[in-house]
Short mmCIF file of C-alpha atoms and ligand atoms in Angstrom, two decimals:
data_model
loop_
_atom_site.label_atom_id
_atom_site.label_comp_id
_atom_site.label_asym_id
_atom_site.label_seq_id
_atom_site.Cartn_x
_atom_site.Cartn_y
_atom_site.Cartn_z
CA MET E 1 93.81 85.17 133.51
CA SER E 2 92.91 88.11 135.72
CA ASN E 3 92.70 91.59 134.28
CA GLU E 4 95.32 94.25 134.95
CA LYS E 5 94.67 97.93 135.40
CA ILE E 6 96.46 100.22 133.00
CA THR E 7 96.36 103.88 132.11
CA LEU E 8 96.63 105.06 128.52
CA ARG E 9 96.58 108.56 127.18
CA VAL E 10 95.05 108.27 123.72
CA ASN E 11 94.75 111.25 121.41
CA GLY E 12 95.15 113.55 124.40
CA LYS E 13 92.54 111.87 126.57
CA GLY E 14 93.30 109.73 129.62
CA HIS E 15 91.75 106.25 130.00
CA GLU E 16 91.86 103.82 132.90
CA LEU E 17 91.26 100.31 131.66
CA ALA E 18 91.18 96.76 132.98
CA VAL E 19 92.74 94.58 130.32
CA SER E 20 93.66 90.96 129.98
CA PRO E 21 97.46 90.41 130.02
CA ASP E 22 97.21 88.83 126.56
CA GLN E 23 95.19 91.63 124.92
CA THR E 24 97.07 93.53 122.26
CA LEU E 25 97.16 97.30 122.10
CA LEU E 26 95.32 97.02 118.78
CA GLU E 27 92.49 95.01 120.37
CA VAL E 28 92.14 97.49 123.21
CA LEU E 29 92.07 100.48 120.88
CA ARG E 30 89.50 98.91 118.57
CA GLU E 31 87.33 96.96 121.00
CA GLU E 32 87.49 98.95 124.24
CA LEU E 33 87.94 102.49 122.94
CA ASN E 34 86.16 102.10 119.60
CA LEU E 35 89.10 103.62 117.72
CA VAL E 36 88.88 101.50 114.61
CA GLY E 37 91.21 103.54 112.39
CA ALA E 38 94.06 101.16 113.26
CA ARG E 39 93.29 98.05 111.23
CA GLU E 40 94.19 94.43 111.62
CA GLY E 41 95.77 93.08 108.46
CA CYS E 42 98.26 90.29 109.04
CA GLY E 43 98.22 90.28 112.85
CA ILE E 44 101.91 89.30 112.90
CA GLY E 45 103.82 92.53 112.40
CA MET E 46 104.26 92.30 108.64
CA CYS E 47 101.83 94.79 107.04
CA GLY E 48 101.74 98.00 109.09
CA ALA E 49 97.94 98.37 108.91
CA CYS E 50 97.83 98.53 112.72
CA THR E 51 100.46 101.28 113.07
CA VAL E 52 99.93 103.82 115.86
CA LEU E 53 102.28 106.28 117.52
CA LEU E 54 103.57 105.41 120.98
CA ASP E 55 105.24 108.44 122.54
CA GLY E 56 105.70 109.67 118.95
CA ARG E 57 107.27 106.46 117.65
CA ALA E 58 105.53 104.26 115.08
CA VAL E 59 104.69 100.82 116.49
CA SER E 60 102.63 97.84 115.35
CA GLY E 61 99.58 97.67 117.60
CA CYS E 62 99.16 93.96 116.81
CA LEU E 63 102.58 93.12 118.24
CA MET E 64 102.37 95.14 121.44
CA LEU E 65 100.48 94.02 124.49
CA ALA E 66 98.25 96.67 125.97
CA VAL E 67 100.00 96.25 129.34
CA GLN E 68 103.29 97.20 127.65
CA ALA E 69 101.72 100.53 126.70
CA ASN E 70 100.76 101.34 130.29
CA GLY E 71 101.42 105.01 131.05
CA LYS E 72 102.23 105.84 127.44
CA GLU E 73 100.91 108.46 125.06
CA ILE E 74 99.19 106.94 122.03
CA THR E 75 98.17 108.71 118.85
CA THR E 76 95.82 107.04 116.40
CA ILE E 77 94.61 108.34 113.07
CA GLU E 78 91.51 109.71 114.85
CA GLY E 79 93.75 112.08 116.83
CA LEU E 80 95.66 113.72 113.99
CA ALA E 81 93.23 116.32 112.69
CA GLN E 82 92.74 119.47 114.76
CA GLU E 83 89.01 120.24 114.87
CA GLU E 84 88.06 120.66 111.19
CA GLN E 85 91.67 121.01 109.99
CA LEU E 86 93.31 117.90 108.57
CA HIS E 87 96.90 117.23 109.53
CA PRO E 88 99.21 118.22 106.63
CA VAL E 89 100.10 114.56 106.06
CA GLN E 90 96.42 113.62 105.78
CA GLN E 91 95.92 116.50 103.36
CA ALA E 92 98.89 115.43 101.25
CA TYR E 93 97.55 111.86 100.96
CA LEU E 94 94.22 113.33 99.81
CA ASP E 95 95.90 115.76 97.39
CA HIS E 96 97.78 112.90 95.73
CA ALA E 97 94.98 110.32 95.90
CA ALA E 98 97.48 108.13 97.71
CA PHE E 99 95.05 105.26 98.32
CA GLN E 100 92.42 103.12 96.67
CA CYS E 101 90.58 101.00 99.25
CA ALA E 102 92.35 102.96 102.05
CA TYR E 103 92.70 99.94 104.34
CA CYS E 104 96.41 100.64 104.69
CA THR E 105 96.13 104.43 104.79
CA PRO E 106 95.95 105.18 108.54
CA GLY E 107 99.09 103.12 109.06
CA PHE E 108 100.93 104.80 106.21
CA ILE E 109 99.93 108.26 107.42
CA LEU E 110 101.09 107.60 110.99
CA SER E 111 104.38 106.12 109.78
CA THR E 112 104.85 109.23 107.63
CA VAL E 113 104.21 111.47 110.64
CA ALA E 114 106.83 109.55 112.62
CA LEU E 115 109.30 109.75 109.74
CA LEU E 116 108.92 113.52 109.40
CA GLU E 117 109.25 113.95 113.14
CA GLU E 118 112.59 112.16 112.93
CA ASP E 119 113.72 113.76 109.65
CA PRO E 120 111.67 116.65 108.23
CA ASN E 121 113.44 116.46 104.88
CA PRO E 122 113.98 112.79 103.98
CA ASP E 123 115.22 111.88 100.51
CA ASP E 124 113.27 109.39 98.38
CA ASP E 125 115.41 106.43 99.43
CA LYS E 126 114.84 107.21 103.08
CA ILE E 127 111.08 107.54 102.52
CA ARG E 128 110.97 104.15 100.77
CA HIS E 129 113.12 102.54 103.45
CA TYR E 130 111.13 104.03 106.36
CA LEU E 131 107.78 103.03 104.90
CA ALA E 132 108.92 99.54 103.89
CA GLY E 133 107.05 98.06 106.85
CA ASN E 134 103.75 99.36 105.52
CA LEU E 135 102.20 97.33 102.71
CA CYS E 136 99.56 98.46 100.25
CA ARG E 137 97.93 95.61 98.39
CA CYS E 138 96.28 98.12 96.04
CA GLY E 139 99.74 99.21 94.92
CA SER E 140 99.39 102.93 95.56
CA TYR E 141 103.10 103.27 96.28
CA GLY E 142 103.81 105.89 93.59
CA ASN E 143 101.10 108.22 94.86
CA ILE E 144 102.14 107.62 98.46
CA LEU E 145 105.70 108.65 97.61
CA GLU E 146 104.38 111.83 95.99
CA ALA E 147 102.30 112.60 99.08
CA VAL E 148 105.32 112.27 101.36
CA GLN E 149 107.40 114.41 99.00
CA GLN E 150 104.76 117.14 99.35
CA CYS E 151 104.94 116.86 103.14
CA ARG E 152 108.67 117.39 103.30
CA GLN E 153 108.11 120.71 101.57
CA ASP E 154 105.09 121.65 103.70
CA ILE E 155 106.18 120.78 107.21
S1 LIG N 201 98.18 93.87 111.52
FE1 LIG N 201 99.88 94.56 112.62
S2 LIG N 201 101.50 94.55 111.22
FE2 LIG N 201 99.84 93.66 110.10
S1 LIG N 202 94.92 101.54 99.34
FE1 LIG N 202 94.15 99.49 99.46
S2 LIG N 202 95.64 98.47 100.65
FE2 LIG N 202 96.50 100.40 100.31
#
């Protein structure tokens, strides 16, 4: 399979890449751009560990081919903080110790950012519903809910 040329803008920086048509966005981010904050959990769109923002929308990097992201703006967890200042959602997850092993955390944080972009003041049911595609095998759901509740007040 011959490689295809694509352009991605990732965390504000442009990249021209030659990718295989069957490479996922997650593989390209992790293996070509060394952005390993997006994790591979299930690899089949069930866990949310690979969540990134595509033009501001939360997507599963394991389900999307890199060629489908051609010309798009991608945000990964590495792109959220501004210099030394954590993004308010990152800070809220820290404030509420909303993780244990943290494998799921980048995906949860990016899904939370997308949720608040869509609805800055979601009620608890909406938070639970929106984040239902992100799984935490450590069971930090209570603390995660508290973190998101803090964000809706902060943002
Ligand atoms: S690794 Fe993509 S959804 Fe689980
Ligand atoms: S904190 Fe371990 S999987 Fe969520």
